Amino acid sequence: MPVKKDPGMSAFERKRLENIAANNAILSGISATADKIIPSKPATPKSRPKRAAIKRELAKPTTPPATRRSTRLAGVGADDTTLKRKFEVELEAEAEKAKAKKLRVNGDLQLENISVEGRKWEGGVDGLGLYKGLSVRGAQPGVRTFDEDDVAETSDENLKELRLRMRNLKMYEKWPVQDIKLVPQRIYSMGFHPTEDKPIIFAGDKEGAMGVFDASQEPVKTEDDDDEEAEYPDPVISAFKTHSRTITAFQFSSVDANAVYTSSYDSSIRKLDLEKGVSTQLFAPADANEDLPISAIDIPSAEPNMIIFSTLEGALGRHDIRTKAADAEIWELTGGQKIGGFSLHPQHSHLAATASLDRTLKIWDLRKIQGKGDMRKPALLGEHSSRLSVSHASWSRAGHVATSSYDDTIKIYSFPDAGSWKAGADLTDEQMTPSHQIRHNNQTGRWVTILKPQWQKNPWDGIQKFAIGNMNRFVDIYAADGEQLAQLDGEGITAVPAVAHFHPTLEWVAGGSASGKLCLWM
C-alpha cells in the first residue's frame, strides 16, 4: 500500500513507512499460503472444574521394596496380564530371599549342609577329621604362673633375650599367604585352639562364615613325570556358614577340646562340636525379629558353663548354657553407647573390663549386682576416659588391662592386687591412671577390621605379652611394661593383618586380613 504524502514528513520517514508496508504485504502472503497447507487447530474445549483433592494414606511396606525392573526389557508385553503378574511375583520372591539371607538361623546346624562353596574350602566336614582327638591345655583356675616376684626379678638382660626370641619367629613357609584364604570375606575375629599338638586356627568373617585351618598338614606335590615344575595343591581348609552376620569372637572350653564358641551380630551365641560336626545355638532372643548384636564373649575360668557377652547397645549379659535363653541376665551399662570389646580377668573372672563408644574403660565387679528393675547392673569399680572412643579392653593373667583407642594410643593399666579387692571396691583416680602409654596408629578406616590388643592367655615363660595389628602391614608384640618386643613381617603380606592373636601358651602368632587370608609366625 503506497504511503500518503504528508508535506510535513521528511523523505527518510516516508521511505521507512514504505518499507514497513512492503514487509507486511509479504508476510500476509505467506500466512495465506500456510493456511491452505496446514489446517487450523480445533477450538480449545473449556476446562472442566477441578475436583477437590483427596488425601490418600500410603500403606507402609512390611518388607523392603524390590528393585524396580523394566517389563519391556524383560520381554513382557503391555497387555499381557498373566506375564505381568508372574513378573511381579518373581520380584516379591527376590525381595523375600534378600531379607531371609540376613535373618538368624535358629536351632542346630549340620555342618555338611552349611559348607561354604568354593575351591579354597573343599575340606568340608571331612576336613574336620584333622581335629578329632585333640588334647587341651586350657585355663587352670587358682594356679599362678606369673606374680609380683617374677616382675620384680625381670632385668634388661632378660628383656633383650625375650626380644631376640620373638624376633626369631619365622613366617609359615609351607604355603604362601595368598594360598591360605580361610574365609571368603574380611576377617573380623580369630582364635587359636589351645591344643599344643598342632597349630589350629579359626577365623570368622563379616558375613558369618567360619574357616578352620590345620597348619601342621604337609603339602603333597602332584605326581606328574612329564612336568618337572608341578605345583603343590591348595591346603585343606574347611569353611561353614554358621552365622548370618559378622562373627565377632571365638572362645574355647577349658574342659572340652571339641567345643568352639562363637558370637555374632545376628544376636546369637553358638557352640560348634568338632567331633559331631554340629553347630548348636546356645543363646538368642526369643523373638526372631529382635536385634541384639553381640560384640564379644568370654568364659569365666572357674565356670565353664557360664558365658558373659557384650552388645552393640551398650549392655553386658550373663547366660548359663544349661538354662533357657530367656533366663539370661542383661545389664545396661553405657546408656546405649556401643561396647566394642570386653574381657574377664583370667584369674579373677568376676572382674570385667569394658571398652565403649563413650570413650571410657570401665572395671565392673560381677559379684555385686545392685539396683532394681532396669537399673540393675554390676558394681562399677572405676573408669578412665580417653580423648576418643575405646575399641577394646583385654585383661592379662597378671592383672594388666591393655586398651586400644582412636586417639592413636595403646594404654596399659596395672592392677596387680586385683585379687584382693573387696566386692564393690572403689578404685581411685590414681589406680585408674595408665601405667604405660604407647603411640600407635589405630586409624583403620572403613575396610580394615578395628585393631584390638590380645594378651597371650597363659604364656609358657610367664612373661605377659600381647599382639596387635599394625597399619603398616606388620603385627606388633609388646610386653606389659610397654616395651616393644618385635614387629613381625614376611613375604606375601599384601593387606593389614589387623586381627592378631597369640596361641594361649606357645609362641605362635596369627594375623588375619581384609582379604580373608592368614599370616602365621611360629
mmCIF file of C-alpha atoms in Angstrom, residues 58-421:
data_model
loop_
_atom_site.group_PDB
_atom_site.id
_atom_site.type_symbol
_atom_site.label_atom_id
_atom_site.label_comp_id
_atom_site.label_asym_id
_atom_site.label_seq_id
_atom_site.Cartn_x
_atom_site.Cartn_y
_atom_site.Cartn_z
ATOM 1 C CA LEU A 58 0.181 -44.738 51.636
ATOM 2 C CA ALA A 59 0.375 -48.182 53.168
ATOM 3 C CA LYS A 60 3.656 -48.751 54.992
ATOM 4 C CA PRO A 61 5.624 -51.541 53.325
ATOM 5 C CA THR A 62 6.198 -54.529 55.581
ATOM 6 C CA THR A 63 9.209 -55.631 53.560
ATOM 7 C CA PRO A 64 11.857 -53.607 51.709
ATOM 8 C CA PRO A 65 10.568 -52.717 48.216
ATOM 9 C CA ALA A 66 12.062 -54.749 45.405
ATOM 10 C CA THR A 67 14.414 -53.065 42.992
ATOM 11 C CA ARG A 68 12.395 -51.702 40.026
ATOM 12 C CA ARG A 69 12.881 -53.587 36.789
ATOM 13 C CA SER A 70 11.564 -52.863 33.302
ATOM 14 C CA THR A 71 8.879 -55.266 31.980
ATOM 15 C CA ARG A 72 9.724 -54.119 28.461
ATOM 16 C CA LEU A 73 13.359 -55.188 28.853
ATOM 17 C CA ALA A 74 12.135 -58.438 30.413
ATOM 18 C CA GLY A 75 10.139 -59.138 27.236
ATOM 19 C CA VAL A 76 6.676 -58.728 28.813
ATOM 20 C CA GLY A 77 4.063 -57.082 26.588
ATOM 21 C CA ALA A 78 1.987 -54.108 27.763
ATOM 22 C CA ASP A 79 -1.304 -56.045 27.552
ATOM 23 C CA ASP A 80 -0.053 -59.406 28.799
ATOM 24 C CA THR A 81 -1.684 -59.506 32.277
ATOM 25 C CA THR A 82 -0.616 -63.077 33.110
ATOM 26 C CA LEU A 83 3.046 -62.478 32.383
ATOM 27 C CA LYS A 84 2.972 -59.176 34.245
ATOM 28 C CA ARG A 85 1.618 -60.870 37.362
ATOM 29 C CA LYS A 86 4.247 -63.604 37.078
ATOM 30 C CA PHE A 87 6.950 -60.930 36.826
ATOM 31 C CA GLU A 88 5.639 -59.189 39.969
ATOM 32 C CA VAL A 89 5.616 -62.478 41.899
ATOM 33 C CA GLU A 90 9.235 -63.121 40.927
ATOM 34 C CA LEU A 91 10.244 -59.657 42.182
ATOM 35 C CA GLU A 92 8.482 -60.273 45.508
ATOM 36 C CA ALA A 93 10.243 -63.616 45.850
ATOM 37 C CA GLU A 94 13.623 -61.976 45.241
ATOM 38 C CA ALA A 95 12.908 -59.364 47.934
ATOM 39 C CA GLU A 96 11.953 -62.065 50.451
ATOM 40 C CA LYS A 97 15.075 -64.031 49.573
ATOM 41 C CA ALA A 98 17.302 -60.985 50.170
ATOM 42 C CA LYS A 99 15.642 -60.397 53.546
ATOM 43 C CA ALA A 100 15.986 -64.058 54.564
ATOM 44 C CA LYS A 101 19.734 -64.004 53.959
ATOM 45 C CA LYS A 102 20.198 -61.673 56.945
ATOM 46 C CA LEU A 103 17.834 -63.461 59.316
ATOM 47 C CA ARG A 104 19.346 -65.508 62.145
ATOM 48 C CA VAL A 105 19.007 -69.265 61.677
ATOM 49 C CA ASN A 106 17.794 -70.902 64.889
ATOM 50 C CA GLY A 107 18.354 -74.472 66.038
ATOM 51 C CA ASP A 108 21.167 -76.931 65.337
ATOM 52 C CA LEU A 109 23.109 -76.722 62.088
ATOM 53 C CA GLN A 110 24.647 -79.756 60.426
ATOM 54 C CA LEU A 111 27.976 -78.645 59.006
ATOM 55 C CA GLU A 112 27.555 -80.824 55.939
ATOM 56 C CA ASN A 113 24.566 -78.643 54.980
ATOM 57 C CA ILE A 114 26.215 -75.240 55.506
ATOM 58 C CA SER A 115 29.605 -75.679 53.854
ATOM 59 C CA VAL A 116 30.870 -72.572 52.097
ATOM 60 C CA GLU A 117 31.166 -73.136 48.363
ATOM 61 C CA GLY A 118 34.469 -72.576 46.561
ATOM 62 C CA ARG A 119 37.656 -74.340 45.627
ATOM 63 C CA LYS A 120 39.523 -72.900 48.630
ATOM 64 C CA TRP A 121 37.197 -74.576 51.151
ATOM 65 C CA GLU A 122 36.819 -78.081 49.778
ATOM 66 C CA GLY A 123 37.880 -79.589 53.117
ATOM 67 C CA GLY A 124 34.248 -79.650 54.237
ATOM 68 C CA VAL A 125 33.138 -81.896 57.067
ATOM 69 C CA ASP A 126 35.773 -84.463 56.134
ATOM 70 C CA GLY A 127 38.403 -81.821 56.830
ATOM 71 C CA LEU A 128 37.271 -81.749 60.464
ATOM 72 C CA GLY A 129 38.706 -85.233 60.843
ATOM 73 C CA LEU A 130 42.052 -83.492 61.252
ATOM 74 C CA TYR A 131 40.849 -82.003 64.537
ATOM 75 C CA LYS A 132 39.409 -85.053 66.289
ATOM 76 C CA GLY A 133 41.034 -86.410 69.406
ATOM 77 C CA LEU A 134 42.626 -83.094 70.370
ATOM 78 C CA SER A 135 44.124 -82.542 73.773
ATOM 79 C CA VAL A 136 43.629 -79.235 75.575
ATOM 80 C CA ARG A 137 45.739 -77.273 77.967
ATOM 81 C CA GLY A 138 43.398 -74.500 78.972
ATOM 82 C CA ALA A 139 42.927 -72.272 81.993
ATOM 83 C CA GLN A 140 43.978 -73.609 85.381
ATOM 84 C CA PRO A 141 41.940 -71.696 87.983
ATOM 85 C CA GLY A 142 43.950 -70.671 91.059
ATOM 86 C CA VAL A 143 47.335 -71.692 89.666
ATOM 87 C CA ARG A 144 49.562 -68.626 89.234
ATOM 88 C CA THR A 145 52.284 -68.755 86.590
ATOM 89 C CA PHE A 146 53.354 -65.116 86.965
ATOM 90 C CA ASP A 147 53.369 -62.998 90.103
ATOM 91 C CA GLU A 148 54.861 -59.802 91.521
ATOM 92 C CA ASP A 149 58.148 -61.527 92.395
ATOM 93 C CA ASP A 150 58.632 -62.528 88.761
ATOM 94 C CA VAL A 151 58.035 -58.943 87.697
ATOM 95 C CA ALA A 152 60.487 -57.588 90.275
ATOM 96 C CA GLU A 153 63.201 -60.022 89.199
ATOM 97 C CA THR A 154 62.927 -59.131 85.474
ATOM 98 C CA SER A 155 66.083 -57.372 84.238
ATOM 99 C CA ASP A 156 67.100 -55.654 80.982
ATOM 100 C CA GLU A 157 69.151 -58.702 80.099
ATOM 101 C CA ASN A 158 66.048 -60.855 80.156
ATOM 102 C CA LEU A 159 64.196 -58.314 78.081
ATOM 103 C CA LYS A 160 66.936 -58.458 75.489
ATOM 104 C CA GLU A 161 66.770 -62.246 75.428
ATOM 105 C CA LEU A 162 62.994 -62.096 75.013
ATOM 106 C CA ARG A 163 63.250 -59.654 72.144
ATOM 107 C CA LEU A 164 65.745 -61.878 70.381
ATOM 108 C CA ARG A 165 63.497 -64.878 70.803
ATOM 109 C CA MET A 166 60.418 -63.077 69.485
ATOM 110 C CA ARG A 167 62.343 -61.642 66.578
ATOM 111 C CA ASN A 168 63.317 -65.155 65.515
ATOM 112 C CA LEU A 169 59.696 -66.154 64.869
ATOM 113 C CA LYS A 170 59.504 -67.149 61.205
ATOM 114 C CA MET A 171 56.718 -66.767 58.686
ATOM 115 C CA TYR A 172 54.910 -70.021 57.892
ATOM 116 C CA GLU A 173 56.514 -71.429 54.740
ATOM 117 C CA LYS A 174 54.501 -74.496 53.704
ATOM 118 C CA TRP A 175 52.129 -72.332 51.657
ATOM 119 C CA PRO A 176 52.374 -68.670 50.668
ATOM 120 C CA VAL A 177 49.982 -66.210 52.308
ATOM 121 C CA GLN A 178 47.893 -65.813 49.155
ATOM 122 C CA ASP A 179 47.049 -69.553 49.211
ATOM 123 C CA ILE A 180 45.784 -69.622 52.812
ATOM 124 C CA LYS A 181 42.383 -67.986 52.389
ATOM 125 C CA LEU A 182 40.377 -69.045 55.424
ATOM 126 C CA VAL A 183 37.077 -67.259 54.661
ATOM 127 C CA PRO A 184 35.506 -65.519 51.649
ATOM 128 C CA GLN A 185 35.181 -62.025 53.181
ATOM 129 C CA ARG A 186 37.087 -59.749 55.581
ATOM 130 C CA ILE A 187 38.322 -61.498 58.728
ATOM 131 C CA TYR A 188 36.724 -59.918 61.782
ATOM 132 C CA SER A 189 37.700 -62.389 64.516
ATOM 133 C CA MET A 190 40.210 -65.179 65.093
ATOM 134 C CA GLY A 191 41.065 -67.845 67.621
ATOM 135 C CA PHE A 192 43.849 -70.331 68.296
ATOM 136 C CA HIS A 193 42.712 -73.739 69.534
ATOM 137 C CA PRO A 194 44.525 -74.260 72.885
ATOM 138 C CA THR A 195 45.937 -77.660 71.891
ATOM 139 C CA GLU A 196 49.746 -77.759 71.774
ATOM 140 C CA ASP A 197 49.792 -80.798 69.463
ATOM 141 C CA LYS A 198 49.444 -78.694 66.309
ATOM 142 C CA PRO A 199 48.501 -75.138 65.322
ATOM 143 C CA ILE A 200 44.772 -74.954 64.529
ATOM 144 C CA ILE A 201 43.439 -71.531 63.611
ATOM 145 C CA PHE A 202 39.812 -70.397 63.399
ATOM 146 C CA ALA A 203 38.645 -67.255 61.598
ATOM 147 C CA GLY A 204 35.246 -65.566 61.267
ATOM 148 C CA ASP A 205 34.330 -63.120 58.529
ATOM 149 C CA LYS A 206 31.913 -60.190 58.213
ATOM 150 C CA GLU A 207 29.170 -62.291 56.612
ATOM 151 C CA GLY A 208 29.091 -65.143 59.153
ATOM 152 C CA ALA A 209 31.432 -67.717 57.582
ATOM 153 C CA MET A 210 33.855 -69.619 59.835
ATOM 154 C CA GLY A 211 37.098 -71.069 58.455
ATOM 155 C CA VAL A 212 39.325 -73.727 60.083
ATOM 156 C CA PHE A 213 42.942 -74.442 59.142
ATOM 157 C CA ASP A 214 45.393 -77.057 60.458
ATOM 158 C CA ALA A 215 48.876 -75.624 59.901
ATOM 159 C CA SER A 216 50.564 -78.965 60.653
ATOM 160 C CA GLN A 217 49.449 -80.509 57.345
ATOM 161 C CA GLU A 218 52.135 -81.151 54.753
ATOM 162 C CA PRO A 219 51.812 -80.176 51.088
ATOM 163 C CA VAL A 220 51.871 -83.127 48.707
ATOM 164 C CA LYS A 221 53.361 -82.447 45.290
ATOM 165 C CA THR A 222 51.235 -83.567 42.340
ATOM 166 C CA GLU A 223 52.753 -86.642 40.720
ATOM 167 C CA ASP A 224 53.436 -85.875 37.082
ATOM 168 C CA ASP A 225 56.536 -87.328 35.479
ATOM 169 C CA ASP A 226 56.228 -85.068 32.434
ATOM 170 C CA ASP A 227 56.062 -81.858 34.469
ATOM 171 C CA GLU A 228 59.165 -81.015 36.490
ATOM 172 C CA GLU A 229 57.518 -77.833 37.825
ATOM 173 C CA ALA A 230 54.316 -79.419 39.110
ATOM 174 C CA GLU A 231 52.524 -77.189 41.624
ATOM 175 C CA TYR A 232 51.502 -78.139 45.136
ATOM 176 C CA PRO A 233 47.728 -78.355 45.729
ATOM 177 C CA ASP A 234 45.993 -75.829 47.953
ATOM 178 C CA PRO A 235 45.913 -76.537 51.708
ATOM 179 C CA VAL A 236 42.918 -78.309 53.223
ATOM 180 C CA ILE A 237 40.662 -75.596 54.646
ATOM 181 C CA SER A 238 37.109 -76.080 55.923
ATOM 182 C CA ALA A 239 34.615 -73.194 55.954
ATOM 183 C CA PHE A 240 30.998 -73.137 57.159
ATOM 184 C CA LYS A 241 28.218 -70.526 57.250
ATOM 185 C CA THR A 242 27.442 -70.848 60.952
ATOM 186 C CA HIS A 243 26.038 -67.313 61.362
ATOM 187 C CA SER A 244 24.088 -64.942 59.123
ATOM 188 C CA ARG A 245 26.093 -61.839 60.103
ATOM 189 C CA THR A 246 29.572 -60.909 61.323
ATOM 190 C CA ILE A 247 31.280 -63.409 63.658
ATOM 191 C CA THR A 248 32.688 -61.235 66.430
ATOM 192 C CA ALA A 249 34.569 -63.592 68.766
ATOM 193 C CA PHE A 250 35.871 -67.117 69.398
ATOM 194 C CA GLN A 251 36.248 -68.792 72.776
ATOM 195 C CA PHE A 252 37.392 -72.318 73.682
ATOM 196 C CA SER A 253 36.346 -74.568 76.522
ATOM 197 C CA SER A 254 38.856 -75.436 79.239
ATOM 198 C CA VAL A 255 37.139 -78.821 79.781
ATOM 199 C CA ASP A 256 36.050 -79.891 76.283
ATOM 200 C CA ALA A 257 38.636 -79.848 73.485
ATOM 201 C CA ASN A 258 35.922 -80.292 70.843
ATOM 202 C CA ALA A 259 33.892 -77.211 71.854
ATOM 203 C CA VAL A 260 34.288 -73.909 69.996
ATOM 204 C CA TYR A 261 32.067 -70.960 70.988
ATOM 205 C CA THR A 262 31.238 -68.093 68.637
ATOM 206 C CA SER A 263 29.220 -64.865 68.862
ATOM 207 C CA SER A 264 27.735 -62.768 66.103
ATOM 208 C CA TYR A 265 25.926 -59.607 65.124
ATOM 209 C CA ASP A 266 22.990 -61.896 64.258
ATOM 210 C CA SER A 267 22.240 -61.841 68.026
ATOM 211 C CA SER A 268 23.258 -65.439 68.684
ATOM 212 C CA ILE A 269 25.917 -67.434 70.514
ATOM 213 C CA ARG A 270 26.739 -70.884 69.131
ATOM 214 C CA LYS A 271 28.757 -73.925 70.146
ATOM 215 C CA LEU A 272 30.488 -75.957 67.457
ATOM 216 C CA ASP A 273 31.163 -79.612 68.294
ATOM 217 C CA LEU A 274 34.194 -80.631 66.237
ATOM 218 C CA GLU A 275 33.595 -84.323 66.947
ATOM 219 C CA LYS A 276 29.946 -84.402 65.868
ATOM 220 C CA GLY A 277 30.134 -81.713 63.197
ATOM 221 C CA VAL A 278 27.133 -79.841 64.636
ATOM 222 C CA SER A 279 26.736 -76.138 65.478
ATOM 223 C CA THR A 280 24.241 -75.663 68.322
ATOM 224 C CA GLN A 281 22.608 -72.363 69.231
ATOM 225 C CA LEU A 282 23.133 -71.595 72.924
ATOM 226 C CA PHE A 283 21.636 -68.118 73.140
ATOM 227 C CA ALA A 284 19.426 -65.836 71.046
ATOM 228 C CA PRO A 285 16.447 -63.568 71.784
ATOM 229 C CA ALA A 286 13.129 -65.426 71.915
ATOM 230 C CA ASP A 287 11.713 -63.112 69.243
ATOM 231 C CA ALA A 288 13.373 -63.881 65.903
ATOM 232 C CA ASN A 289 12.892 -60.238 64.866
ATOM 233 C CA GLU A 290 14.609 -58.807 67.964
ATOM 234 C CA ASP A 291 18.015 -57.374 67.146
ATOM 235 C CA LEU A 292 20.667 -57.799 69.861
ATOM 236 C CA PRO A 293 24.054 -57.684 68.074
ATOM 237 C CA ILE A 294 26.699 -59.364 70.252
ATOM 238 C CA SER A 295 30.144 -57.735 70.087
ATOM 239 C CA ALA A 296 32.205 -60.132 72.245
ATOM 240 C CA ILE A 297 32.037 -63.163 74.568
ATOM 241 C CA ASP A 298 34.196 -64.582 77.342
ATOM 242 C CA ILE A 299 34.000 -67.649 79.582
ATOM 243 C CA PRO A 300 34.878 -67.485 83.308
ATOM 244 C CA SER A 301 37.864 -69.698 84.059
ATOM 245 C CA ALA A 302 36.148 -71.407 87.020
ATOM 246 C CA GLU A 303 32.659 -71.637 85.425
ATOM 247 C CA PRO A 304 32.843 -73.387 82.027
ATOM 248 C CA ASN A 305 29.030 -73.388 81.655
ATOM 249 C CA MET A 306 28.731 -69.615 82.031
ATOM 250 C CA ILE A 307 29.097 -67.183 79.123
ATOM 251 C CA ILE A 308 29.470 -63.426 79.540
ATOM 252 C CA PHE A 309 28.693 -61.310 76.477
ATOM 253 C CA SER A 310 28.560 -57.651 75.424
ATOM 254 C CA THR A 311 26.280 -55.945 72.895
ATOM 255 C CA LEU A 312 26.404 -53.036 70.482
ATOM 256 C CA GLU A 313 23.628 -51.423 72.535
ATOM 257 C CA GLY A 314 25.977 -50.988 75.497
ATOM 258 C CA ALA A 315 24.840 -53.951 77.601
ATOM 259 C CA LEU A 316 26.651 -56.788 79.360
ATOM 260 C CA GLY A 317 24.933 -60.146 79.704
ATOM 261 C CA ARG A 318 25.420 -63.378 81.666
ATOM 262 C CA HIS A 319 23.995 -66.681 80.469
ATOM 263 C CA ASP A 320 24.218 -70.190 81.916
ATOM 264 C CA ILE A 321 24.170 -72.515 78.895
ATOM 265 C CA ARG A 322 22.286 -75.127 80.953
ATOM 266 C CA THR A 323 19.285 -72.795 81.189
ATOM 267 C CA LYS A 324 16.906 -71.133 78.713
ATOM 268 C CA ALA A 325 17.964 -68.001 76.861
ATOM 269 C CA ALA A 326 15.077 -66.111 78.465
ATOM 270 C CA ASP A 327 16.750 -66.628 81.874
ATOM 271 C CA ALA A 328 19.885 -64.694 80.853
ATOM 272 C CA GLU A 329 20.699 -61.546 82.838
ATOM 273 C CA ILE A 330 21.320 -58.446 80.735
ATOM 274 C CA TRP A 331 22.534 -55.185 82.281
ATOM 275 C CA GLU A 332 22.541 -51.778 80.577
ATOM 276 C CA LEU A 333 25.933 -50.237 81.335
ATOM 277 C CA THR A 334 26.702 -47.352 78.992
ATOM 278 C CA GLY A 335 23.380 -45.685 78.209
ATOM 279 C CA GLY A 336 23.124 -47.208 74.755
ATOM 280 C CA GLN A 337 26.720 -46.471 73.742
ATOM 281 C CA LYS A 338 28.293 -49.411 71.896
ATOM 282 C CA ILE A 339 30.602 -51.738 73.840
ATOM 283 C CA GLY A 340 33.164 -52.660 71.198
ATOM 284 C CA GLY A 341 35.044 -55.180 73.322
ATOM 285 C CA PHE A 342 35.430 -56.535 76.826
ATOM 286 C CA SER A 343 37.230 -59.301 78.703
ATOM 287 C CA LEU A 344 37.292 -61.094 82.055
ATOM 288 C CA HIS A 345 40.301 -61.316 84.353
ATOM 289 C CA PRO A 346 41.760 -64.806 83.639
ATOM 290 C CA GLN A 347 42.446 -65.436 87.329
ATOM 291 C CA HIS A 348 39.565 -63.497 88.894
ATOM 292 C CA SER A 349 36.720 -63.814 86.415
ATOM 293 C CA HIS A 350 34.284 -61.735 88.471
ATOM 294 C CA LEU A 351 36.186 -58.671 87.184
ATOM 295 C CA ALA A 352 35.137 -57.417 83.735
ATOM 296 C CA ALA A 353 36.769 -54.614 81.744
ATOM 297 C CA THR A 354 34.662 -52.912 79.058
ATOM 298 C CA ALA A 355 35.659 -50.522 76.265
ATOM 299 C CA SER A 356 32.972 -48.415 74.659
ATOM 300 C CA LEU A 357 31.989 -45.623 72.344
ATOM 301 C CA ASP A 358 31.557 -43.299 75.326
ATOM 302 C CA ARG A 359 35.415 -43.059 75.346
ATOM 303 C CA THR A 360 35.865 -44.973 78.605
ATOM 304 C CA LEU A 361 37.494 -48.049 80.068
ATOM 305 C CA LYS A 362 35.385 -49.317 82.952
ATOM 306 C CA ILE A 363 36.043 -52.045 85.526
ATOM 307 C CA TRP A 364 32.984 -53.921 86.840
ATOM 308 C CA ASP A 365 32.539 -56.396 89.709
ATOM 309 C CA LEU A 366 30.097 -59.184 88.782
ATOM 310 C CA ARG A 367 29.976 -60.371 92.408
ATOM 311 C CA LYS A 368 27.914 -57.348 93.377
ATOM 312 C CA ILE A 369 24.774 -56.698 91.309
ATOM 313 C CA GLN A 370 22.976 -53.613 92.579
ATOM 314 C CA GLY A 371 19.888 -51.556 91.711
ATOM 315 C CA LYS A 372 16.328 -52.591 90.839
ATOM 316 C CA GLY A 373 14.490 -53.354 87.612
ATOM 317 C CA ASP A 374 16.128 -51.905 84.517
ATOM 318 C CA MET A 375 18.683 -50.162 86.743
ATOM 319 C CA ARG A 376 20.223 -53.442 87.949
ATOM 320 C CA LYS A 377 23.874 -53.786 86.983
ATOM 321 C CA PRO A 378 27.269 -54.837 88.395
ATOM 322 C CA ALA A 379 29.134 -52.512 90.717
ATOM 323 C CA LEU A 380 31.341 -50.016 88.860
ATOM 324 C CA LEU A 381 34.781 -50.069 90.496
ATOM 325 C CA GLY A 382 36.489 -47.399 88.398
ATOM 326 C CA GLU A 383 36.764 -45.789 84.982
ATOM 327 C CA HIS A 384 39.212 -43.866 82.826
ATOM 328 C CA SER A 385 38.356 -41.613 79.881
ATOM 329 C CA SER A 386 40.252 -41.239 76.617
ATOM 330 C CA ARG A 387 40.043 -38.423 74.083
ATOM 331 C CA LEU A 388 38.213 -40.640 71.561
ATOM 332 C CA SER A 389 36.328 -43.946 71.631
ATOM 333 C CA VAL A 390 37.986 -47.034 73.129
ATOM 334 C CA SER A 391 37.884 -50.134 70.919
ATOM 335 C CA HIS A 392 38.832 -52.995 73.225
ATOM 336 C CA ALA A 393 39.897 -53.833 76.771
ATOM 337 C CA SER A 394 41.937 -57.003 77.320
ATOM 338 C CA TRP A 395 42.942 -58.468 80.715
ATOM 339 C CA SER A 396 46.265 -60.258 81.143
ATOM 340 C CA ARG A 397 46.772 -63.121 83.567
ATOM 341 C CA ALA A 398 48.936 -60.918 85.806
ATOM 342 C CA GLY A 399 46.330 -58.158 86.124
ATOM 343 C CA HIS A 400 47.158 -55.737 83.288
ATOM 344 C CA VAL A 401 44.493 -54.231 81.058
ATOM 345 C CA ALA A 402 45.511 -53.186 77.549
ATOM 346 C CA THR A 403 43.218 -50.901 75.538
ATOM 347 C CA SER A 404 43.323 -49.505 72.004
ATOM 348 C CA SER A 405 41.510 -46.302 71.101
ATOM 349 C CA TYR A 406 41.015 -43.914 68.226
ATOM 350 C CA ASP A 407 43.224 -41.302 69.863
ATOM 351 C CA ASP A 408 46.090 -43.412 68.413
ATOM 352 C CA THR A 409 47.259 -44.865 71.717
ATOM 353 C CA ILE A 410 47.595 -48.220 73.410
ATOM 354 C CA LYS A 411 47.174 -47.789 77.156
ATOM 355 C CA ILE A 412 48.326 -50.356 79.710
ATOM 356 C CA TYR A 413 46.758 -50.281 83.178
ATOM 357 C CA SER A 414 48.252 -52.269 86.039
ATOM 358 C CA PHE A 415 46.148 -53.919 88.755
ATOM 359 C CA PRO A 416 48.499 -56.460 90.392
ATOM 360 C CA ASP A 417 46.372 -56.597 93.570
ATOM 361 C CA ALA A 418 43.037 -57.139 91.777
ATOM 362 C CA GLY A 419 42.531 -60.474 93.535
ATOM 363 C CA SER A 420 42.419 -58.747 96.913
ATOM 364 C CA TRP A 421 39.728 -56.193 96.009
#
